Coordinates of C-alpha atoms in Angstrom, one line a residue:
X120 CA 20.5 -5.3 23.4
X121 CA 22.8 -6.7 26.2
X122 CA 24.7 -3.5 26.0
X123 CA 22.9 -1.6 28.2
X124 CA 20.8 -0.2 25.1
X125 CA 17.4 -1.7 26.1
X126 CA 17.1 0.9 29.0
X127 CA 17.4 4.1 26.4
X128 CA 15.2 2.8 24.0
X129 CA 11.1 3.7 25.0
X130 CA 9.2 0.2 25.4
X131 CA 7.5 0.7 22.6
X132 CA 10.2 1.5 20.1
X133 CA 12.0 -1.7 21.6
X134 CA 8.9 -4.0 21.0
X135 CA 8.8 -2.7 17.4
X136 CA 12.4 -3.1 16.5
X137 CA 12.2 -7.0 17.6
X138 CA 9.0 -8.1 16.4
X139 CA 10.4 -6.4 13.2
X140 CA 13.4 -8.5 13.2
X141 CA 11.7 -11.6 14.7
X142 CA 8.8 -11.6 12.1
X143 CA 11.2 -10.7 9.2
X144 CA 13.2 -13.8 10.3
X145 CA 10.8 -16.4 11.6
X146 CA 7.6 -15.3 10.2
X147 CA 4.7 -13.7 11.8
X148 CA 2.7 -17.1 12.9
X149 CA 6.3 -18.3 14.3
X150 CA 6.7 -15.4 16.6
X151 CA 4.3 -14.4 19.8
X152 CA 3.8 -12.3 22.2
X153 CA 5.5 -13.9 25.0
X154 CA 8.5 -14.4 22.5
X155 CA 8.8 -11.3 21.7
X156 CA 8.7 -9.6 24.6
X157 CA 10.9 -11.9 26.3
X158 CA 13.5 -10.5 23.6
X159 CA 13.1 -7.3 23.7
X160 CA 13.1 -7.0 27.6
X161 CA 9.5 -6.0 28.9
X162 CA 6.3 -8.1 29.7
X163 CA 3.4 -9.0 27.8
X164 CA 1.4 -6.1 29.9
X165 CA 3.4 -3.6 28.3
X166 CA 3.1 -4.6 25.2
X167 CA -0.5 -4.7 25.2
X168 CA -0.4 -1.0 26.8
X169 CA 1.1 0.0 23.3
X170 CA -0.9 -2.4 21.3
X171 CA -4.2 -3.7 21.3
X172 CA -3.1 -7.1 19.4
X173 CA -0.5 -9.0 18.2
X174 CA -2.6 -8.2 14.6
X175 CA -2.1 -4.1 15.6
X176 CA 1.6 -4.9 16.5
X177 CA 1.9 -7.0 12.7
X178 CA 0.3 -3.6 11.0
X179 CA 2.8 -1.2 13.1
X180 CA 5.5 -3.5 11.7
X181 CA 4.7 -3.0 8.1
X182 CA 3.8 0.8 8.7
X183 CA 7.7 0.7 9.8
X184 CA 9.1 -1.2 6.9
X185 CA 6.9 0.9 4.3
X186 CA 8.9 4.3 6.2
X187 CA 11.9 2.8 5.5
X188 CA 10.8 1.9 1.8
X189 CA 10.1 5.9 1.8
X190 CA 13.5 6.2 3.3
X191 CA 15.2 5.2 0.3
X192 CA 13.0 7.1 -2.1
X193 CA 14.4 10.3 -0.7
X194 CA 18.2 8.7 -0.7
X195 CA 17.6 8.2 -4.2
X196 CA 16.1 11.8 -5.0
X197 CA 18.8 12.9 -2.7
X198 CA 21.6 11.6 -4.2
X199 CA 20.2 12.2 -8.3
X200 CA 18.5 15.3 -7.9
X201 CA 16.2 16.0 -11.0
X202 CA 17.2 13.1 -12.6
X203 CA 14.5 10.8 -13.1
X204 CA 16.6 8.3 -15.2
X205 CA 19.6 8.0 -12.8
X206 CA 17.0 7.5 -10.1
X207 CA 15.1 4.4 -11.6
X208 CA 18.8 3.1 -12.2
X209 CA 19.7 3.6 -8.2
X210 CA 16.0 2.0 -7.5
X211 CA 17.5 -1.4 -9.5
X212 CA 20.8 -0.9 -7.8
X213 CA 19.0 -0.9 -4.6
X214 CA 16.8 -3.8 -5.0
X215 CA 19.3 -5.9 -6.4
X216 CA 21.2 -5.1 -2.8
X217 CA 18.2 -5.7 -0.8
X218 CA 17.8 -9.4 -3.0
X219 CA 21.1 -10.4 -1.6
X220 CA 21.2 -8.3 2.3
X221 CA 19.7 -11.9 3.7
X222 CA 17.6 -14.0 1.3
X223 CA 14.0 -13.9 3.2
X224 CA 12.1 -11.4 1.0
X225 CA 9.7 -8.7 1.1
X226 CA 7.9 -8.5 4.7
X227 CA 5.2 -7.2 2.6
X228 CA 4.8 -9.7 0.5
X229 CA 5.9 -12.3 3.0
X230 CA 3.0 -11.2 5.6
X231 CA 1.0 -11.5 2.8
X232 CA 1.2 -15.1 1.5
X233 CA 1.4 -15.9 5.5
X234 CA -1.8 -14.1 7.0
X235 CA -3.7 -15.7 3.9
X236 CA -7.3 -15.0 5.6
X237 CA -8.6 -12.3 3.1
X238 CA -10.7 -10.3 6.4
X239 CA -7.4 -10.2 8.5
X240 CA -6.8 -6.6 9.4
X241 CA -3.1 -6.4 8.0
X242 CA -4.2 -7.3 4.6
X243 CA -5.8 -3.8 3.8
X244 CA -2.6 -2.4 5.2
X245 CA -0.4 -4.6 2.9
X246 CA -2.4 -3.7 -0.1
X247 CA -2.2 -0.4 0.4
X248 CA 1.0 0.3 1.0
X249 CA 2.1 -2.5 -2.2
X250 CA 0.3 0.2 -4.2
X251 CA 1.4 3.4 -2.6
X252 CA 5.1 1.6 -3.6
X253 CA 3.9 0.6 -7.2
X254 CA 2.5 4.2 -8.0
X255 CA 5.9 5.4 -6.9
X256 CA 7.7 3.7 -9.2
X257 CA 5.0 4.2 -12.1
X258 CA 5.3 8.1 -11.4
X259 CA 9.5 7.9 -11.2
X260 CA 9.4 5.5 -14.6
X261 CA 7.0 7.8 -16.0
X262 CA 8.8 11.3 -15.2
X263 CA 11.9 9.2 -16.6
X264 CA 10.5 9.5 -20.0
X265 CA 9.1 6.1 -20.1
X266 CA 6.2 5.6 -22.3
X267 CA 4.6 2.8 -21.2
X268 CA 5.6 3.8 -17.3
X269 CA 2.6 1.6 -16.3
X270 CA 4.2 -1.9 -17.3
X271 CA 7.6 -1.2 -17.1
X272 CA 6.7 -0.5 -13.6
X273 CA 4.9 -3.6 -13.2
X274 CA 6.8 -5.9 -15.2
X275 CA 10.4 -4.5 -12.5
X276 CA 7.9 -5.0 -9.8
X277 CA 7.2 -8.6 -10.9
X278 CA 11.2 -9.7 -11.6
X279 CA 11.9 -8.9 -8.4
X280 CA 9.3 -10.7 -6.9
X281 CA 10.7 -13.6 -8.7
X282 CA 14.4 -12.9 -8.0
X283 CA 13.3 -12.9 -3.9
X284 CA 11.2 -16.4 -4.8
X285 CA 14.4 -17.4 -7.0
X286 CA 16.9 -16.6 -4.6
X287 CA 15.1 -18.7 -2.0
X288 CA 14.4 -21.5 -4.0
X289 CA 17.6 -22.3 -6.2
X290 CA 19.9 -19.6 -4.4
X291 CA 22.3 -17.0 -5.4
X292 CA 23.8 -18.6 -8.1
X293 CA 20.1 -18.9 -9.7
X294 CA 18.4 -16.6 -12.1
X295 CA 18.3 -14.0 -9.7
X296 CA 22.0 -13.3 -10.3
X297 CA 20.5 -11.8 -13.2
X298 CA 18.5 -9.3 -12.1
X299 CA 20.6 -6.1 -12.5
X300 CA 21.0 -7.0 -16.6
X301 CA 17.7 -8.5 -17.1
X302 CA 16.2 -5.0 -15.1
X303 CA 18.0 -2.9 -17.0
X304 CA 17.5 -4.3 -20.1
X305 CA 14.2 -3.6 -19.1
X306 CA 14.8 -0.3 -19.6
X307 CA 16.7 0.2 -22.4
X308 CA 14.5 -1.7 -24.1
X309 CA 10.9 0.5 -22.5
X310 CA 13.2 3.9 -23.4
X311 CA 13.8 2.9 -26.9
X312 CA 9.7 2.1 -28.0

């Protein structure tokens, strides 16, 4: 933000972008306060005027990435209006392009396996907004003509979740190079019981 932007952007907004962006890339228990405010070009007091906590500034992150989750929902309804098919296809299209964008996962997921204590406040938040994303996709596979919209659902949910493990582990030239074919396969194959 050397461009002068810091100053048009409202603190809080500004503290939100780069713990975002430093979480997403270091990890939450790699990042505090002082850090990130010392980034994003305020003090430590006014973060904590717009947050109670580094854990209330954790569950404002994931609020964010779940709205831009929601984001892309409406792109997809957007661009394939009434067509339920076309938009499970643009959903696989999608996450395929968000497997490759930079290689460090879901934050959800990620803030997940890293704030491992089950009490810690951002768990509830994580769990519910993993299902508010898995009952979207149920609903689109279902009004796709799916069947079994349930575990198709689930079982796209879970290859992804092992393309993002995949691609960190063994890198793009791993199984997750596979995930378009092997998603829709999935498809085909759920469309044709």
């Amino acid at each position: 933000m050397e461009d002068g932007t810091a100053e048009r952007v409202r603190p809080r907004d500004r503290i939100l972008e780069t713990a975002r962006d430093m979480f997403h890339k270091h990890g939450i228990k790699g990042v505090g306060v002082d850090a990130i405010t010392e980034a994003a070009g305020t003090n430590k007091m006014t973060l904590y005027r717009h947050f109670e906590s580094k854990d209330d500034l954790v569950i404002e992150c994931l609020r964010a990435t779940a709205c831009s989750a929601n984001a892309m929902w409406q792109k997809f309804e957007a661009e394939h209006p009434g067509d339920k098919l076309a938009q499970l296809h643009a959903w696989v299209r999608m996450a395929a392009d968000c497997l490759l964008m930079d290689g460090r996962g879901c934050d959800m997921a990620n803030a997940a396996i890293e704030l491992s204590e089950t009490d810690h406040p951002a768990r509830r938040v994580i769990k519910e907004l993993k299902q508010a994303q898995r009952d979207r996709l149920v609903g689109l596979c279902r009004d796709a003509g799916i069947g079994q919209a349930e575990l198709l659902a689930d079982t796209l949910s879970l290859l992804l979740e092992g393309a993002r493990v995949s691609l960190q582990s063994v890198g793009a030239e791993g199984p997750s190079a596979q995930f378009v074919r092997m998603a829709e396969g999935l498809i085909t194959s759920f469309r044709a019981r």
